Coordinates of C-alpha atoms in Angstrom, one line a residue:
Chain A
M16 CA 67.6 71.9 60.8
K17 CA 70.4 71.9 58.2
Q18 CA 73.3 69.7 59.0
R19 CA 76.2 72.1 59.5
S20 CA 79.4 71.3 57.7
L21 CA 82.4 70.3 59.6
A22 CA 84.1 73.5 58.8
S23 CA 81.3 75.7 60.2
R24 CA 81.4 73.7 63.4
I25 CA 85.1 73.8 63.9
L26 CA 85.9 77.2 62.5
P27 CA 84.2 79.2 65.3
R28 CA 86.0 77.1 67.8
I29 CA 89.4 77.9 66.2
W30 CA 88.6 81.6 66.2
I31 CA 87.7 81.4 69.9
G32 CA 90.8 79.4 70.7
L33 CA 93.0 81.9 68.9
A34 CA 91.3 84.8 70.5
A35 CA 91.7 83.2 73.9
L36 CA 95.3 82.4 73.3
F37 CA 96.0 86.0 72.1
I38 CA 94.3 87.4 75.2
V39 CA 96.2 85.1 77.5
V40 CA 99.6 85.9 75.9
Y41 CA 98.9 89.6 76.0
S42 CA 98.0 89.4 79.7
T43 CA 100.9 87.4 80.8
A44 CA 103.8 88.1 78.4
P45 CA 105.6 90.8 80.5
F46 CA 105.1 88.6 83.6
V47 CA 106.5 85.6 81.8
W48 CA 109.5 87.6 80.7
M49 CA 110.0 88.8 84.3
V50 CA 110.2 85.2 85.5
I51 CA 112.5 84.2 82.7
A52 CA 114.8 87.1 83.5
S53 CA 114.9 86.2 87.1
I54 CA 116.3 82.8 86.3
T55 CA 118.9 84.1 83.9
P56 CA 122.3 84.3 85.4
E57 CA 124.3 87.4 84.5
E58 CA 128.0 87.7 84.2
V59 CA 129.4 90.6 86.1
V60 CA 132.6 92.1 84.6
G61 CA 134.9 94.6 86.2
Q62 CA 135.8 95.2 89.8
G63 CA 134.5 97.3 92.6
E64 CA 133.1 100.7 91.4
L65 CA 133.6 99.9 87.8
W66 CA 131.7 96.7 87.5
S67 CA 128.9 96.4 85.0
S68 CA 126.8 93.7 83.8
A69 CA 127.9 91.9 80.7
R70 CA 124.3 91.2 80.0
K71 CA 123.5 89.2 76.9
V72 CA 120.1 89.6 75.4
Q73 CA 118.6 86.2 75.1
L74 CA 115.0 85.1 74.9
F75 CA 115.6 82.2 77.2
P76 CA 118.7 81.5 79.2
S77 CA 120.9 78.6 78.1
N78 CA 121.7 77.9 81.8
P79 CA 118.7 78.8 84.0
S80 CA 119.5 78.9 87.6
L81 CA 118.3 80.3 90.9
I82 CA 121.5 82.2 91.6
N83 CA 119.7 85.5 91.4
Y84 CA 117.4 84.7 94.1
H85 CA 120.4 83.9 96.4
A86 CA 122.1 87.1 95.4
L87 CA 118.9 88.9 96.2
F88 CA 118.8 87.9 99.8
D89 CA 122.5 88.2 100.2
N90 CA 122.9 91.7 99.0
V91 CA 119.6 93.4 99.7
P92 CA 117.6 93.4 103.0
F93 CA 114.8 91.8 101.0
G94 CA 113.4 89.8 103.9
L95 CA 113.0 93.0 105.8
Y96 CA 111.1 94.7 103.1
F97 CA 108.9 91.7 102.7
R98 CA 108.1 91.7 106.4
N99 CA 107.2 95.4 106.3
S100 CA 104.9 94.9 103.4
A101 CA 103.2 92.0 105.2
I102 CA 102.8 93.8 108.4
I103 CA 101.4 96.9 106.9
A104 CA 99.1 95.1 104.5
T105 CA 97.7 92.9 107.2
G106 CA 97.1 95.9 109.4
T107 CA 95.4 97.8 106.6
M108 CA 93.2 94.8 106.0
V109 CA 92.2 94.5 109.6
L110 CA 91.5 98.2 110.1
S111 CA 89.7 98.6 106.8
L112 CA 87.5 95.6 107.5
F113 CA 86.7 96.8 111.0
V114 CA 85.7 100.3 110.0
A115 CA 84.0 99.4 106.8
S116 CA 81.9 96.5 108.1
L117 CA 80.5 98.7 110.9
G118 CA 80.0 101.7 108.7
G119 CA 78.6 99.7 105.9
Y120 CA 76.0 98.1 108.2
A121 CA 74.9 101.6 109.2
F122 CA 74.3 102.6 105.6
A123 CA 72.7 99.4 104.6
R124 CA 70.3 98.8 107.5
F125 CA 69.5 102.2 108.9
R126 CA 67.7 105.3 107.6
F127 CA 69.1 108.3 109.4
A128 CA 69.6 112.0 108.9
G129 CA 72.4 112.7 106.5
R130 CA 72.5 109.2 105.1
Q131 CA 73.2 110.1 101.5
P132 CA 75.4 113.2 102.1
L133 CA 77.5 111.2 104.5
L134 CA 78.0 108.4 102.0
V135 CA 78.8 111.0 99.3
A136 CA 81.4 112.5 101.6
M137 CA 83.0 109.2 102.4
L138 CA 83.2 108.3 98.7
M139 CA 84.7 111.6 97.9
A140 CA 87.6 110.6 100.1
Y141 CA 88.2 108.0 97.5
L142 CA 88.4 110.5 94.7
V143 CA 90.4 113.3 96.3
P144 CA 93.6 113.4 94.4
S145 CA 96.2 111.7 96.5
V146 CA 98.5 114.5 95.5
V147 CA 96.4 116.8 97.5
L148 CA 96.8 114.7 100.5
L149 CA 100.5 114.0 100.1
V150 CA 101.8 117.3 101.5
P151 CA 99.6 117.7 104.5
L152 CA 99.9 114.1 105.5
L153 CA 103.6 114.5 105.3
V154 CA 103.5 117.4 107.6
I155 CA 100.9 115.9 109.9
F156 CA 102.8 112.6 110.1
R157 CA 106.0 114.4 110.9
N158 CA 104.3 116.3 113.7
Y159 CA 102.8 113.3 115.3
G160 CA 105.8 111.0 114.8
L161 CA 104.1 108.8 112.4
I162 CA 106.8 109.0 109.8
N163 CA 108.6 105.7 109.5
T164 CA 106.1 103.8 111.6
H165 CA 104.1 100.8 110.6
L166 CA 101.1 102.3 112.3
G167 CA 101.3 105.5 110.2
M168 CA 101.4 103.5 107.0
I169 CA 98.5 101.5 108.1
F170 CA 96.4 104.6 108.7
A171 CA 97.4 106.1 105.5
E172 CA 96.7 103.1 103.4
S173 CA 93.5 102.3 105.2
S174 CA 92.1 105.6 104.1
L175 CA 92.6 104.4 100.5
A176 CA 91.1 101.0 101.0
A177 CA 88.3 101.7 103.4
P178 CA 85.9 103.5 101.0
F179 CA 86.2 100.7 98.5
V180 CA 85.5 98.1 101.1
L181 CA 82.7 100.2 102.5
L182 CA 80.9 100.1 99.1
L183 CA 81.5 96.4 98.9
M184 CA 80.1 95.8 102.3
I185 CA 77.0 98.0 101.7
N186 CA 76.2 96.1 98.6
F187 CA 76.7 92.9 100.3
Y188 CA 74.6 93.6 103.4
A189 CA 71.9 94.9 101.1
S190 CA 71.7 91.5 99.5
L191 CA 71.2 89.7 102.8
P192 CA 67.5 89.3 103.9
R193 CA 66.5 91.4 106.8
E194 CA 64.3 88.7 108.4
L195 CA 67.1 87.1 110.2
E196 CA 68.1 90.2 112.1
E197 CA 64.5 91.1 112.8
A198 CA 63.9 87.6 114.2
A199 CA 66.9 88.0 116.4
Q200 CA 65.7 91.3 117.6
I201 CA 62.3 89.9 118.5
D202 CA 64.2 87.4 120.6
G203 CA 65.7 90.2 122.5
C204 CA 69.0 90.6 120.8
S205 CA 70.5 94.1 120.6
R206 CA 71.3 95.4 117.1
L207 CA 75.0 95.3 117.8
S208 CA 75.0 91.6 118.8
A209 CA 72.7 90.8 116.0
L210 CA 75.3 92.3 113.7
F211 CA 78.1 90.2 115.2
R212 CA 76.3 87.0 115.7
I213 CA 74.1 86.7 112.8
V214 CA 74.9 89.1 110.0
L215 CA 78.7 89.0 110.0
P216 CA 78.9 85.2 109.7
L217 CA 76.6 85.4 106.7
A218 CA 78.6 88.3 105.2
L219 CA 81.8 86.2 105.3
P220 CA 82.3 86.1 101.5
G221 CA 82.0 89.9 101.4
L222 CA 84.4 90.2 104.3
V223 CA 86.9 87.9 102.6
A224 CA 86.7 89.7 99.3
G225 CA 86.9 93.1 101.1
G226 CA 89.8 92.0 103.3
L227 CA 91.7 90.7 100.3
I228 CA 91.1 93.8 98.3
A229 CA 92.3 96.0 101.1
F230 CA 95.4 93.8 101.6
I231 CA 96.2 94.0 97.9
I232 CA 95.7 97.8 97.8
S233 CA 98.1 98.1 100.6
W234 CA 100.6 95.6 99.4
N235 CA 100.7 97.3 96.0
N236 CA 100.8 100.9 97.3
F237 CA 103.8 102.9 96.2
L238 CA 103.1 106.5 96.8
F239 CA 102.5 106.7 100.5
A240 CA 105.2 104.1 101.1
Y241 CA 107.7 106.2 99.2
L242 CA 106.9 109.4 100.9
F243 CA 106.3 108.4 104.4
T244 CA 109.2 106.1 105.0
S245 CA 112.9 106.7 104.9
T246 CA 114.4 103.8 106.9
D247 CA 114.7 100.2 105.8
N248 CA 112.8 99.3 108.9
V249 CA 109.5 100.4 107.4
K250 CA 110.0 100.5 103.7
T251 CA 107.9 98.2 101.7
L252 CA 108.5 96.2 98.5
P253 CA 107.2 98.7 95.9
V254 CA 109.8 101.2 97.2
L255 CA 112.5 98.6 96.6
M256 CA 111.1 97.9 93.1
R257 CA 111.4 101.5 92.3
L258 CA 115.0 101.4 93.3
F259 CA 115.5 98.4 91.1
A260 CA 113.9 100.2 88.2
L261 CA 116.4 103.0 88.5
G262 CA 119.1 100.4 87.9
E263 CA 120.4 99.8 91.4
P264 CA 121.7 97.2 91.5
A265 CA 122.3 97.0 87.8
I266 CA 121.8 93.2 87.8
W267 CA 118.5 92.6 86.1
G268 CA 118.4 89.0 87.3
V269 CA 118.4 90.1 90.9
S270 CA 115.8 92.9 90.3
T271 CA 113.4 90.6 88.5
A272 CA 113.9 88.0 91.2
G273 CA 112.8 90.5 93.7
A274 CA 109.9 91.5 91.5
V275 CA 108.8 87.9 91.2
I276 CA 108.8 87.4 94.9
S277 CA 107.0 90.7 95.4
T278 CA 104.2 89.6 93.1
L279 CA 103.7 86.1 94.4
P280 CA 101.7 86.8 97.6
V281 CA 99.1 88.9 95.8
A282 CA 99.0 86.6 92.8
L283 CA 98.5 83.6 95.0
L284 CA 95.8 85.2 97.1
F285 CA 94.0 86.4 94.1
F286 CA 94.0 83.0 92.4
A287 CA 92.9 81.3 95.6
F288 CA 89.9 83.6 96.0
Q289 CA 89.3 84.9 92.5
R290 CA 85.7 84.2 92.2
M291 CA 84.9 86.1 95.4
M292 CA 87.2 88.9 94.5
I293 CA 86.0 89.4 91.0
N294 CA 82.5 89.7 92.2
G295 CA 83.7 92.1 94.9
L296 CA 85.6 94.3 92.4
A297 CA 82.7 94.5 90.0
A298 CA 80.3 95.3 92.8
G299 CA 82.5 97.8 94.5
A300 CA 83.0 100.0 91.5
V301 CA 79.6 99.8 89.9
K302 CA 76.4 98.5 91.4
G303 CA 75.9 95.2 89.6
Chain B
M11 CA 54.4 92.7 120.8
E12 CA 50.9 93.8 121.8
G13 CA 52.4 95.5 124.8
A14 CA 54.4 97.9 122.6
T15 CA 51.3 99.4 120.9
T16 CA 49.2 99.8 124.1
A17 CA 52.0 101.1 126.2
P18 CA 51.8 104.8 127.1
L19 CA 53.6 107.1 124.6
G20 CA 56.2 108.1 127.1
M21 CA 57.4 104.5 127.3
R22 CA 58.3 104.3 123.6
Q23 CA 60.3 107.5 123.4
P24 CA 63.6 106.3 125.0
R25 CA 63.7 103.3 122.7
R26 CA 63.4 105.3 119.5
R27 CA 66.0 107.8 120.6
K28 CA 68.5 105.0 121.3
L29 CA 67.9 103.5 117.9
D30 CA 68.5 106.9 116.3
L31 CA 72.0 107.2 117.7
L32 CA 73.1 103.7 116.9
P33 CA 73.9 104.1 113.2
Y34 CA 76.1 107.1 114.1
F35 CA 78.1 104.8 116.5
F36 CA 78.6 102.3 113.7
L37 CA 79.8 105.1 111.4
A38 CA 82.1 106.6 114.0
P39 CA 85.2 104.5 113.3
I40 CA 85.2 105.0 109.5
A41 CA 84.2 108.6 109.8
S42 CA 87.1 109.2 112.3
L43 CA 89.6 107.5 110.0
L44 CA 88.5 109.5 106.9
I45 CA 88.3 112.8 108.8
L46 CA 91.8 112.3 110.2
V47 CA 93.5 111.0 107.1
S48 CA 91.5 112.5 104.3
F49 CA 89.3 115.5 105.1
Y50 CA 91.4 117.4 107.6
P51 CA 94.6 117.0 105.5
A52 CA 92.6 118.2 102.4
A53 CA 91.6 121.3 104.3
Y54 CA 95.1 121.7 105.5
A55 CA 96.3 121.4 101.9
V56 CA 94.1 124.3 100.8
W57 CA 95.6 126.4 103.6
L58 CA 99.1 125.4 102.7
G59 CA 98.4 126.3 99.1
L60 CA 97.9 129.9 100.2
T61 CA 101.3 130.1 101.9
D62 CA 104.9 129.9 100.7
A63 CA 105.7 127.1 103.0
T64 CA 108.7 124.8 102.4
L65 CA 109.5 121.8 104.5
L66 CA 112.2 123.9 106.2
K67 CA 109.9 126.7 107.0
I68 CA 107.0 124.9 108.5
G69 CA 105.5 127.0 111.3
K70 CA 107.3 130.0 109.9
E71 CA 105.5 130.2 106.6
N72 CA 103.9 133.4 105.3
F73 CA 100.4 133.7 104.1
I74 CA 100.7 134.8 100.5
G75 CA 97.1 134.5 99.4
L76 CA 96.8 133.9 95.8
G77 CA 100.5 134.4 95.2
N78 CA 100.9 130.8 94.3
V79 CA 98.1 131.2 91.8
V80 CA 100.1 134.0 90.1
R81 CA 103.1 131.8 90.1
M82 CA 101.1 128.9 88.5
M83 CA 99.9 131.1 85.7
N84 CA 103.5 132.1 84.8
D85 CA 104.9 128.6 85.3
R86 CA 105.5 127.0 82.0
I87 CA 105.7 123.5 83.5
F88 CA 102.4 124.0 85.3
L89 CA 100.6 125.1 82.1
E90 CA 102.2 122.4 80.0
S91 CA 101.4 119.8 82.5
L92 CA 97.7 120.7 82.5
W93 CA 97.6 120.1 78.8
R94 CA 99.6 116.9 79.1
T95 CA 97.3 115.6 81.8
L96 CA 94.5 115.8 79.4
R97 CA 96.4 114.1 76.7
W98 CA 97.5 111.4 79.1
D99 CA 94.0 110.8 80.4
L100 CA 92.5 110.5 76.9
A101 CA 95.3 108.4 75.6
V102 CA 95.1 105.9 78.5
V103 CA 91.3 105.8 78.9
I104 CA 90.5 105.5 75.2
L105 CA 93.1 102.7 74.7
E106 CA 91.8 101.0 77.8
F107 CA 88.3 101.0 76.4
A108 CA 89.4 99.9 73.0
I109 CA 91.0 96.8 74.5
A110 CA 88.6 96.1 77.4
L111 CA 85.4 96.2 75.4
P112 CA 86.3 93.5 72.9
I113 CA 87.7 91.4 75.7
A114 CA 84.5 91.7 77.7
L115 CA 82.4 90.9 74.7
F116 CA 84.6 87.9 74.0
L117 CA 84.3 86.7 77.6
N118 CA 80.6 87.0 77.4
L119 CA 80.6 84.1 75.0
D120 CA 80.3 80.6 76.3
F121 CA 83.3 78.5 75.8
R122 CA 85.4 76.0 77.7
G123 CA 88.1 77.5 79.8
R124 CA 86.2 80.8 80.0
G125 CA 86.7 80.9 83.8
F126 CA 90.4 80.4 83.3
V127 CA 90.8 83.2 80.8
R128 CA 88.7 85.5 82.9
A129 CA 91.1 84.9 85.8
V130 CA 94.2 85.3 83.7
I131 CA 93.2 88.7 82.2
L132 CA 93.3 90.2 85.7
I133 CA 97.0 89.4 86.2
P134 CA 98.1 92.8 84.9
Y135 CA 95.8 94.5 87.4
I136 CA 96.9 92.4 90.3
I137 CA 100.6 92.8 89.8
P138 CA 101.9 95.7 92.0
P139 CA 102.2 98.8 89.8
A140 CA 105.8 99.3 90.9
V141 CA 106.6 95.8 89.5
T142 CA 104.8 96.5 86.3
A143 CA 106.7 99.8 85.9
L144 CA 110.0 97.9 86.5
V145 CA 109.2 95.2 84.0
W146 CA 108.2 97.6 81.3
V147 CA 111.3 99.8 81.8
F148 CA 113.5 96.8 81.5
M149 CA 111.7 95.4 78.5
F150 CA 112.1 98.7 76.6
D151 CA 115.6 99.3 77.7
G152 CA 117.7 100.9 75.1
N153 CA 120.7 98.6 75.5
F154 CA 119.4 95.3 76.6
G155 CA 115.7 95.4 76.2
V156 CA 113.9 92.3 75.0
V157 CA 111.5 94.4 72.9
N158 CA 114.5 95.8 71.0
E159 CA 115.8 92.3 70.5
V160 CA 112.6 90.9 69.2
L161 CA 111.9 93.8 66.9
L162 CA 115.4 93.5 65.5
Q163 CA 115.2 89.8 64.9
L164 CA 111.8 90.3 63.2
G165 CA 113.3 92.9 61.0
F166 CA 111.2 95.8 62.1
I167 CA 114.1 97.9 63.1
D168 CA 117.8 98.1 62.2
S169 CA 119.3 98.8 65.5
Y170 CA 118.3 99.2 69.1
L171 CA 116.1 102.2 69.8
S172 CA 116.3 104.2 73.0
W173 CA 112.6 104.1 73.7
L174 CA 112.6 105.9 77.1
S175 CA 114.9 108.7 76.3
E176 CA 112.7 110.4 73.7
P177 CA 109.7 112.4 74.8
I178 CA 107.2 110.9 72.3
S179 CA 108.1 107.3 72.6
S180 CA 108.5 107.4 76.3
F181 CA 105.0 109.0 76.7
W182 CA 103.5 106.2 74.6
I183 CA 105.4 103.4 76.4
I184 CA 104.2 104.7 79.8
V185 CA 100.7 104.9 78.3
F186 CA 100.9 101.3 77.1
A187 CA 102.1 100.1 80.5
M188 CA 99.3 101.9 82.2
V189 CA 96.7 100.6 79.8
W190 CA 98.1 97.1 80.1
A191 CA 97.7 97.3 83.9
G192 CA 94.4 99.1 84.0
Q193 CA 92.3 97.6 81.3
P194 CA 91.4 94.3 83.1
L195 CA 89.4 96.1 85.7
L196 CA 87.3 97.8 83.0
A197 CA 86.9 94.5 81.2
I198 CA 85.6 92.8 84.3
I199 CA 83.1 95.5 85.1
I200 CA 81.9 95.7 81.5
L201 CA 81.6 91.9 81.5
A202 CA 79.5 92.0 84.7
V203 CA 77.1 94.4 83.0
L204 CA 77.0 92.4 79.8
Q205 CA 75.9 89.4 81.8
T206 CA 72.9 91.2 83.1
I207 CA 71.5 91.6 79.6
P208 CA 68.6 89.1 79.2
R209 CA 69.5 86.4 76.7
D210 CA 66.1 86.2 75.2
L211 CA 66.6 89.6 73.6
Y212 CA 69.4 88.1 71.6
E213 CA 67.3 85.0 70.8
A214 CA 64.5 87.1 69.6
A215 CA 66.9 89.0 67.4
N216 CA 68.3 85.8 66.0
V217 CA 64.8 84.7 65.1
D218 CA 64.4 87.9 63.2
G219 CA 67.6 87.2 61.3
A220 CA 69.6 90.1 62.8
S221 CA 73.3 90.3 62.0
Q222 CA 76.0 90.5 64.7
L223 CA 76.4 94.2 64.2
R224 CA 72.8 95.0 64.5
K225 CA 72.5 92.9 67.6
F226 CA 75.4 94.7 69.1
W227 CA 74.2 98.2 68.1
H228 CA 70.6 97.8 69.2
I229 CA 70.8 95.4 72.2
T230 CA 74.2 95.4 73.7
L231 CA 75.2 99.0 73.3
P232 CA 72.2 100.6 74.9
H233 CA 72.5 98.3 77.9
I234 CA 76.1 99.1 78.6
M235 CA 76.2 102.7 77.5
P236 CA 75.4 104.2 80.9
T237 CA 78.1 102.0 82.5
L238 CA 80.6 102.9 79.8
L239 CA 80.1 106.6 80.2
F240 CA 80.3 106.3 84.0
L241 CA 83.5 104.3 83.8
F242 CA 84.9 106.8 81.3
L243 CA 84.4 109.6 83.8
V244 CA 85.9 107.6 86.6
R245 CA 88.9 106.5 84.7
M246 CA 89.6 110.0 83.5
I247 CA 89.5 111.2 87.1
W248 CA 91.7 108.4 88.3
M249 CA 94.3 108.9 85.5
S250 CA 94.4 112.6 86.4
N251 CA 95.4 111.7 89.9
H252 CA 97.8 109.0 88.9
I253 CA 101.5 109.3 89.7
D254 CA 103.0 105.9 90.3
M255 CA 103.6 104.5 86.9
I256 CA 105.0 107.7 85.4
F257 CA 107.2 108.4 88.4
V258 CA 108.7 104.9 88.7
M259 CA 109.2 104.5 85.0
T260 CA 110.8 107.8 84.1
R261 CA 110.4 110.3 87.0
G262 CA 108.4 112.4 84.6
G263 CA 111.3 112.5 82.2
P264 CA 113.1 112.9 80.0
G265 CA 113.3 116.3 81.3
F266 CA 109.8 117.5 82.0
S267 CA 108.3 115.9 78.9
N268 CA 106.1 113.4 80.8
Y269 CA 104.9 115.6 83.6
T270 CA 101.2 115.5 84.4
E271 CA 99.9 117.9 86.9
A272 CA 99.9 115.3 89.6
V273 CA 103.4 114.3 88.9
Y274 CA 104.5 117.9 89.0
S275 CA 102.9 118.4 92.4
F276 CA 104.5 115.3 93.6
T277 CA 107.9 116.3 92.4
L278 CA 107.5 119.7 94.0
T279 CA 106.8 117.9 97.3
T280 CA 109.9 115.9 97.1
Q281 CA 111.7 119.1 96.5
F282 CA 110.2 120.5 99.7
E283 CA 108.3 123.2 98.0
I284 CA 105.2 122.2 99.9
G285 CA 103.2 125.5 99.7
Y286 CA 103.4 125.6 95.9
A287 CA 103.0 121.9 95.6
S288 CA 99.8 122.1 97.6
A289 CA 98.5 124.9 95.4
V290 CA 99.1 122.9 92.3
A291 CA 97.5 119.8 93.8
V292 CA 94.5 121.8 95.0
A293 CA 94.2 123.4 91.6
L294 CA 94.1 120.0 90.1
G295 CA 91.6 118.8 92.6
L296 CA 89.2 121.7 91.9
V297 CA 89.3 121.0 88.2
L298 CA 88.4 117.4 88.9
L299 CA 85.9 118.3 91.6
T300 CA 82.9 118.8 89.3
G301 CA 83.4 115.4 87.6
A302 CA 84.1 113.8 90.9
A303 CA 81.0 115.2 92.6
F304 CA 78.8 114.0 89.8
Y305 CA 80.3 110.5 89.9
V306 CA 80.1 110.2 93.7
R307 CA 76.5 111.4 93.9
H308 CA 75.4 109.0 91.3
L309 CA 77.3 106.1 92.9
A310 CA 75.9 106.9 96.4
R311 CA 72.3 107.1 95.0
S312 CA 72.6 103.8 93.2
V313 CA 74.0 102.1 96.3
L314 CA 71.5 103.5 98.7
T315 CA 68.3 102.7 96.7

């Protein structure tokens, strides 16, 4: 084998390093800007109705501070919105996991009449334009008093997350060997208790991935939150973000501070469980 | 075990019947949820589309049959939005693939820190879309935007541009924001498929002295083409349904210049014109139905085998 020159050994590494750097910068630049903006204090000039921000455009603040975060909690019921998002996202996660783990097991382990058409129908729920659902859900929720309730939001958002988690769980169950359940049945276990005592513990990685994906789908959801809530009691963070994007309040530092805090939970969850979730995302959308 | 085969036929019947019902019990929760929150409302939407309901007239609406369809055919916004939906879909999806494919190919190489990069590229996808919209609106702000500042300092422009108040530039900025947020998912899926290609194929090609391009064209591309086509269809459908980014960034503005069909239906809804809004939405749904049905049947079949 020819001895490769120093250049031909290092050059590919440099290309790879540059490409990796480029990709990382591309993926994080807006996010980094957001964080920088949140620690940039802004002067406010004028009084009362006529105040405006004497915003200076700077790439990095000369005096970074956390003042925007204080202002955020002082002037906006941010904690309330955060709580709402947390409640609804957790509820969506629990409901989606419950329905999808049961339903997925049926598809994965049983052959029954209507198996394929039923799955097709459930996946169609995933592709029906949400626009089509907006109007009727608005009317239905009003009629049943589900507007401005956490429960209503949980139901609405679970219908978005459940098909995805269903696919994920079906794939996951399919990858588990049947022998364990069959052995349990020989020992006299009913199928239901075999599911709970043997299969689910094994399916834990799938459940974690599915639960997190459902949580994130709910946490990030804007459309339903915007349409089905009108009081601060139930509004979620994305709705607040939209208000900020309109320029109210006109202090970017505060808006971006809110944006940073809104992103942290899902970002942290994602990084903590990234391997499981990446596998889950890839499996849920296309069979691997 | 022997007992089961020698038992009289009558004995086995009850057990088999009980087994037959069990999957339906398991399916009941998710079926109920989807019927209540997806299917029944969808049917109701079709009904509403045939009425002249407004939020103030619920219960007193009149059945107007295809009256809404006539209105749609004469509605300039409706017709323009149809065309714009297609342009939006193509712009976003083509750009997404143009970025995701190289990234996936890159991540398929073995290098130190690959896992880190793979996690980082998903950041745009994980960030709540409302936050992404907010950040992009601020970055491209006409008076204080950091993009303006950077371009100015680099000498590309002479003065700040008002990116989001012009139809063409605002369209492309929303497209870029959407692409930025959506492409990581594509990249991850393409990467997953790339990693199923057996390495010995590449090694054999190397032995034969094949160039990078030939290896890509003859080995990589055939393997990923089905997935690429599939994903293309899916993303086109999703983008046709998409509202959030457009609405939060510009409300479909300036004026109506960024309306897609979905955004139009949404705006109509917020203006309480729910009969017409439903008609527009159902029209959109029907157009997408053929593509959606194909995708879903394929997906279901691949999952159930």
